[in-house]
Amino acid sequence: MSRKNNPLADPRKLSAATQMVHGGGKRTEFHETSEALFLNSGYAYPSSEHAELLFQGKVPGGHNYSRFANPSYDMFQDRMALIEGAEAARCFATGMSAVTNAVMSQVRAGDHIVASQALFGGCRYVVEDFAPRFGVASTLVDGRDPANFAAAMQPNTKLVFIETPTNPTLELVDIAAVAEIAHAHGAKLIVDNVFATALYQKPLELGADLVTYSATKHIDGQGRVLGGIVLGSRELIEGDIHTFLRHTGATLSPFNAWVLTKGLETFALRVERMTDNAEKVAAALASHPKINRVIYPHDPSHPQYDLAKRQMKRGSTLLALDVKGGQDGAFALSDNLAVILISNNLGDAKSLITHPRTTTHARLTEEVRLETGVTPGLLRLSVGLEDPEDLIADLMYGLDQV
């Protein structure tokens, strides 16, 4: 008998937690237990004929330049594809390079994009400012009602782009409903799944064509490296996505790919503990007299609670709170915290708080900020791995100073 005869030798039959530890491994002849790191830019070929076949794409799994192919990328991409339920993936230098690739590789001059208006500032820039420079028009809609997407579709709409939950207001978009609308009009759907994570939400199963992540967030989750990844069908990933990566060069370094692969080994443990903490913090703040409202997807007070329960396994690691006193109140709370750090990052082992109006969404007009729920008193809290009682005590002290 052999290990290969064991049904669990097929990684697709393993749970997500086990896939995050073992998926996508490629051992060298030294049989190492930890994934090897391939810090090389190029490759030597055994013969000229081999090189010719490689550049013709006739050598399965071959590599010819680390701008777009490297064994360290393979391991990270294959593990993420396994977790996501995708056929293929490509990794990028940052989350924004992944989003830009996903969007721009799928459209051509004369095309039209429909996107939810509640997007991270950088993502909104790609759709609203960057794409039109290349002859691609866009329409932004209130993503909470799928009917708004249907109304915005045009004969030349080729792409629908959403994030759910949204950054920073944690609004939800019905992925399955929007996917149906997009496909009925011959368009593709891209979902930025950063807030929900691959652990709690599966956009491809709900009808999405491509999924994007800033791997900087929960995947690394320890403030060490930048990275991004796009996942989907083999046809899309190995077609336009790979071609766009190859010729624009927004390449992840092999070292960062290795760090992100190792980060996935503790991903489930970290995200589950952070989610436990987020639930406790949200409950503790819910009735505080100095907070107008706490926004958390799996809290019954969330206006889209039913949708959150339907498409997200859990509420994940982020919440938002609207502090009384506007920006002055929000600043007073943040500036008096001792454990929670002021930072615009998220998904980190350390709890982080940010004021979106003056940081991540500062480039937007006040009209647009208010339209998308980014009020002067809004704070986004990314809950980390600390003891939840310490986090609650820290927040209570900060609120006492408001």
C-alpha atoms as one frame of an Amber mdcrd trajectory, in Angstrom:
protein
   0.000   0.000   0.000   1.044   3.607  -0.501   0.230   7.014   0.865  -1.071
   7.821  -2.616  -3.892   5.291  -2.118  -5.206   7.193   0.889  -8.330   9.201
  -0.128  -6.926  12.168   1.791  -3.994  12.311  -0.609  -6.380  14.369  -2.754
  -6.098  17.845  -1.156  -9.572  18.769  -2.440 -11.022  16.332   0.115  -9.380
  18.087   3.044 -10.893  20.811   5.225  -9.829  24.412   4.692  -7.712  24.416
   7.869  -5.723  21.404   6.623  -5.439  22.802   3.098  -3.884  25.961   4.547
  -1.090  23.868   6.061  -0.459  21.303   3.324  -1.908  22.654   0.070   0.288
  23.521  -2.887   3.494  22.082  -1.460   6.368  21.349  -3.844   9.220  19.460
  -2.184  12.669  19.376  -3.753  14.915  16.325  -3.801  15.988  17.265  -0.258
  12.478  16.427   1.081  12.229  19.511   3.294   9.215  19.892   5.604   9.054
  23.692   5.317   8.483  25.056   1.834  11.702  25.920  -0.014  12.379  29.516
  -1.038  13.423  30.117  -4.642  15.272  33.450  -4.725  16.131  33.486  -8.397
  15.327  35.775 -11.279  15.931  33.388 -14.172  16.443  29.730 -15.068  18.999
  27.647 -16.955  17.683  25.171 -19.525  19.079  21.689 -20.245  18.995  22.320
 -23.996  18.052  24.848 -26.652  15.161  22.629 -27.678  13.854  22.640 -24.093
  14.021  26.440 -24.053  12.137  26.609 -27.348   9.380  24.320 -26.085   9.220
  26.218 -22.795   8.646  29.552 -24.522   6.000  27.914 -26.685   4.161  26.879
 -23.525   4.720  23.186 -24.199   6.561  22.324 -20.960   3.940  21.777 -18.207
   4.844  23.606 -15.029   7.920  25.139 -16.628   9.434  28.462 -15.610  11.301
  30.892 -17.787  11.476  34.185 -15.855  10.529  35.177 -12.321   8.656  38.249
 -13.485   5.728  35.882 -13.951   6.756  32.330 -12.995   8.600  30.987  -9.973
   8.181  27.862  -7.786   7.578  30.088  -4.750   4.680  31.722  -6.608   3.364
  28.290  -7.572   3.097  27.171  -3.966   1.282  30.312  -2.815  -1.025  30.379
  -5.843  -1.845  26.670  -5.691  -2.583  26.784  -1.963  -4.814  29.831  -2.337
  -6.628  28.299  -5.319  -7.288  25.164  -3.278  -8.702  27.180  -0.367 -10.793
  29.405  -2.642 -12.087  26.586  -4.828 -10.557  28.219  -7.905  -8.971  26.540
 -10.892  -5.995  28.902 -10.957  -4.494  32.050  -9.437  -1.827  34.688 -10.042
  -0.075  36.651  -7.316   0.938  40.312  -7.443   3.167  42.796  -5.662   0.265
  44.428  -3.771  -3.463  44.176  -3.340  -3.994  47.252  -5.511  -1.929  45.764
  -8.344  -4.141  42.659  -8.129  -7.320  44.758  -8.339  -5.960  46.907 -11.177
  -4.997  43.791 -13.127  -8.346  42.090 -12.537 -10.303  45.133 -13.705  -8.161
  46.439 -16.556  -7.353  43.033 -18.069 -11.066  42.350 -18.637 -12.025  45.548
 -20.459 -11.151  47.328 -23.688 -11.734  50.843 -25.001 -15.450  51.372 -25.500
 -16.461  49.026 -22.682 -18.448  49.947 -19.579 -18.031  48.982 -15.906 -20.714
  48.934 -13.224 -19.401  49.037  -9.645 -20.766  49.526  -6.160 -20.099  53.054
  -4.923 -18.974  51.860  -1.499 -15.443  50.799  -2.427 -12.025  51.245  -0.865
 -10.647  54.571  -2.091  -7.944  52.996  -4.275 -10.398  50.562  -5.873 -12.822
  53.367  -6.610  -9.992  55.326  -8.245  -9.293  52.444 -10.654 -12.927  52.312
 -11.758 -13.823  56.005 -11.632 -10.595  57.767 -12.666  -8.101  55.302 -14.146
 -10.268  53.193 -16.463 -11.872  56.219 -18.216  -8.410  57.377 -19.314  -8.364
  54.314 -21.544 -11.856  54.778 -22.936 -13.687  52.615 -20.395 -16.734  54.313
 -18.880 -18.088  53.500 -15.440 -21.270  53.806 -13.427 -21.308  53.556  -9.631
 -24.445  52.426  -7.818 -25.714  51.826  -4.313 -24.751  48.171  -4.016 -27.180
  47.292  -1.257 -29.998  46.770  -3.764 -29.278  44.391  -6.688 -31.902  46.228
  -8.747 -29.494  49.165  -8.959 -27.007  47.002 -10.840 -29.690  45.819 -13.239
 -30.723  49.412 -13.936 -27.139  50.489 -14.633 -26.273  47.740 -17.112 -25.671
  48.899 -20.690 -25.166  46.992 -23.960 -21.387  47.552 -23.637 -21.131  46.608
 -19.941 -18.406  43.990 -19.705 -17.614  44.047 -16.006 -19.261  44.404 -12.604
 -16.975  45.061  -9.635 -17.993  44.856  -5.975 -16.497  44.409  -2.533 -18.530
  42.862   0.235 -18.499  43.635   3.105 -17.492  47.113   1.961 -14.591  49.150
   3.282 -15.138  50.809   5.739 -18.899  50.801   6.323 -19.429  47.027   6.166
 -22.347  47.227   3.758 -23.131  43.980   1.961 -23.765  43.189  -1.683 -25.778
  40.112  -2.651 -23.136  38.238  -4.649 -25.443  35.588  -6.127 -28.036  38.145
  -7.250 -25.462  40.463  -8.813 -23.697  37.542 -10.519 -26.985  36.550 -12.142
 -27.538  40.103 -13.364 -23.997  40.425 -14.715 -24.118  37.107 -16.572 -27.532
  37.852 -18.060 -25.925  40.885 -19.730 -22.791  39.028 -20.826 -20.597  40.683
 -18.189 -18.156  39.217 -15.692 -18.292  39.756 -11.916 -15.210  40.558  -9.817
 -15.491  40.382  -6.017 -12.967  41.919  -3.633 -13.255  39.462  -0.738 -10.718
  40.960   1.681 -13.046  41.728   4.585 -14.868  38.386   4.575 -11.733  36.296
   3.850 -11.694  32.953   2.041 -12.540  31.309   5.366 -16.010  32.837   5.618
 -17.175  33.670   2.084 -16.835  31.867  -1.263 -17.654  34.296  -4.108 -16.852
  31.780  -6.864 -19.438  29.370  -5.455 -21.948  32.233  -5.494 -21.336  33.004
  -9.161 -18.362  35.395  -9.259 -15.867  35.049 -12.115 -12.812  36.498 -10.364
 -11.907  37.078  -6.705  -9.241  39.495  -5.497  -7.375  39.857  -2.220  -4.863
  42.147  -0.676  -2.687  39.369   0.765  -1.109  42.051   2.946  -4.161  41.751
   5.168  -5.292  38.499   6.814  -3.145  36.215   4.640   0.096  37.668   5.967
  -1.740  39.242   8.868   1.407  40.124  10.766   2.441  43.425   9.203   5.454
  42.023   7.352   4.957  42.088   3.585   2.772  43.401   0.783   1.030  41.152
  -1.717  -2.098  40.525  -3.758  -3.752  37.679  -5.609  -6.454  37.125  -8.244
  -8.290  33.789  -8.506 -10.769  32.297 -10.950 -11.156  29.935 -13.885  -8.084
  28.613 -15.656  -9.254  30.302 -18.855  -9.382  33.778 -17.295  -6.294  33.437
 -15.093  -4.000  31.870 -17.687  -5.393  34.173 -20.381  -5.840  37.918 -19.851
  -4.778  37.945 -16.182  -1.436  36.245 -16.856  -0.802  38.280 -20.013  -1.449
  41.565 -18.186   0.869  40.508 -15.346   3.587  39.381 -17.731   3.680  42.672
 -19.611   3.086  45.146 -16.772   5.406  43.470 -14.264   3.522  44.062 -11.006
   5.355  41.042  -9.683   5.366  39.644  -6.167   8.863  38.899  -4.895   9.648
  35.198  -4.286  10.491  36.020  -0.671   7.099  37.655  -0.088   5.386  34.705
  -1.784   7.164  32.404   0.652   6.159  34.569   3.650   2.529  34.559   2.492
   2.568  30.789   1.999   3.839  30.356   5.554   1.233  32.870   6.753  -1.514
  30.618   5.448  -0.446  27.898   7.911  -1.796  29.984  10.794  -4.528  31.780
   8.816  -7.478  29.786  10.169  -6.265  29.981  13.764  -5.675  33.721  13.570
  -8.865  34.673  11.728 -11.105  32.518  13.919  -9.622  33.998  17.116  -9.826
  37.524  15.706 -13.468  36.908  14.781 -14.222  35.656  18.297 -12.708  38.879
  19.626 -14.591  41.062  17.127 -17.906  39.550  18.193 -17.138  40.297  21.860
 -16.003  43.849  21.153 -19.063  44.582  19.017 -21.371  43.290  21.749 -19.590
  45.306  24.442 -19.854  48.562  22.483 -23.401  48.073  21.188 -25.210  50.112
  23.813 -22.500  52.609  24.763 -24.014  56.084  25.136 -21.167  57.790  23.242
 -21.578  55.642  20.129 -24.332  56.287  17.609 -24.086  52.791  16.188 -21.834
  49.762  15.883 -21.735  48.039  12.492 -20.901  44.336  12.411 -22.268  41.949
   9.738 -23.370  39.135  12.036 -24.930  41.383  14.653 -28.762  41.349  14.409
 -28.714  45.155  14.361 -27.013  45.162  10.961 -29.623  46.209   8.351 -28.500
  43.356   6.067 -28.183  40.743   8.793 -30.191  38.126   6.882 -27.925  38.454
   3.833 -24.843  38.336   6.057 -26.000  35.069   7.598 -26.791  33.676   4.153
 -23.524  34.387   2.341 -20.971  34.693   5.182 -20.229  31.850   7.602 -19.210
  34.362  10.284 -18.988  38.135  10.651 -15.179  38.246  10.277 -12.676  40.519
  11.982 -13.754  44.099  11.261 -16.355  46.417  12.671 -17.165  50.088  12.354
 -18.370  52.506  15.001 -19.866  55.959  14.582 -18.741  58.018  17.559 -20.811
  60.903  18.877 -19.111  64.276  18.523 -18.082  63.696  14.914 -14.407  63.872
  13.975 -13.427  65.411  17.331 -15.069  62.515  19.141 -13.453  59.942  16.868
 -10.018  61.505  17.329 -10.472  61.703  21.113 -11.250  57.991  21.244  -8.379
  56.941  18.970  -5.782  59.205  20.587  -6.433  57.817  24.057  -5.996  54.130
  23.219  -2.977  52.319  24.648  -3.317  48.811  23.157  -5.078  49.445  19.849
  -2.822  51.139  17.304  -3.793  53.919  14.895  -3.080  52.496  11.430  -4.754
  52.280   8.034  -3.893  48.570   7.652  -6.311  45.790   8.615  -6.466  42.044
   9.164  -3.395  42.198  11.390  -2.572  40.238  14.546  -2.517  43.623  16.295
  -5.775  45.532  16.656  -5.795  48.627  14.448  -8.125  51.607  14.277  -8.414
  54.226  11.562 -10.471  57.293  10.728 -11.432  56.714   7.067 -12.567  60.296
   6.396  -9.027  61.623   6.919  -7.016  58.619   5.705  -8.206  55.875   3.330
 -11.069  57.946   1.900  -9.476  61.407   2.169  -9.215  61.878  -1.621 -12.992
  61.596  -2.044 -15.226  64.644  -1.818 -17.244  65.139   1.341 -20.389  64.575
  -0.693 -19.173  61.182  -1.863 -17.968  60.241   1.626 -21.328  60.995   3.174
 -23.108  59.250   0.289 -21.188  56.058   1.105 -21.583  56.322   4.883 -18.121
  57.681   5.729 -19.275  60.171   8.340 -16.948  62.431  10.385 -17.393  60.221
  13.451 -16.839  56.872  11.716 -13.963  54.675  12.860 -12.979  51.326  11.342
 -11.661  48.808  13.861  -9.685  45.759  12.765  -9.724  43.405  15.745  -6.573
  41.426  16.462  -5.354  38.589  18.649  -5.084  40.400  21.970  -7.127  39.377
  25.000 -10.641  40.698  24.244 -11.029  42.027  27.786  -7.954  44.225  27.253
  -9.373  45.515  23.975 -12.741  46.294  25.561 -11.096  48.049  28.511  -8.921
  50.077  26.128 -11.960  51.188  24.108 -13.961  52.006  27.215 -11.162  54.252
  28.477 -10.961  55.964  25.102 -14.716  56.525  25.079 -14.528  58.032  28.558
 -12.363  60.775  27.048 -14.888  61.646  24.333
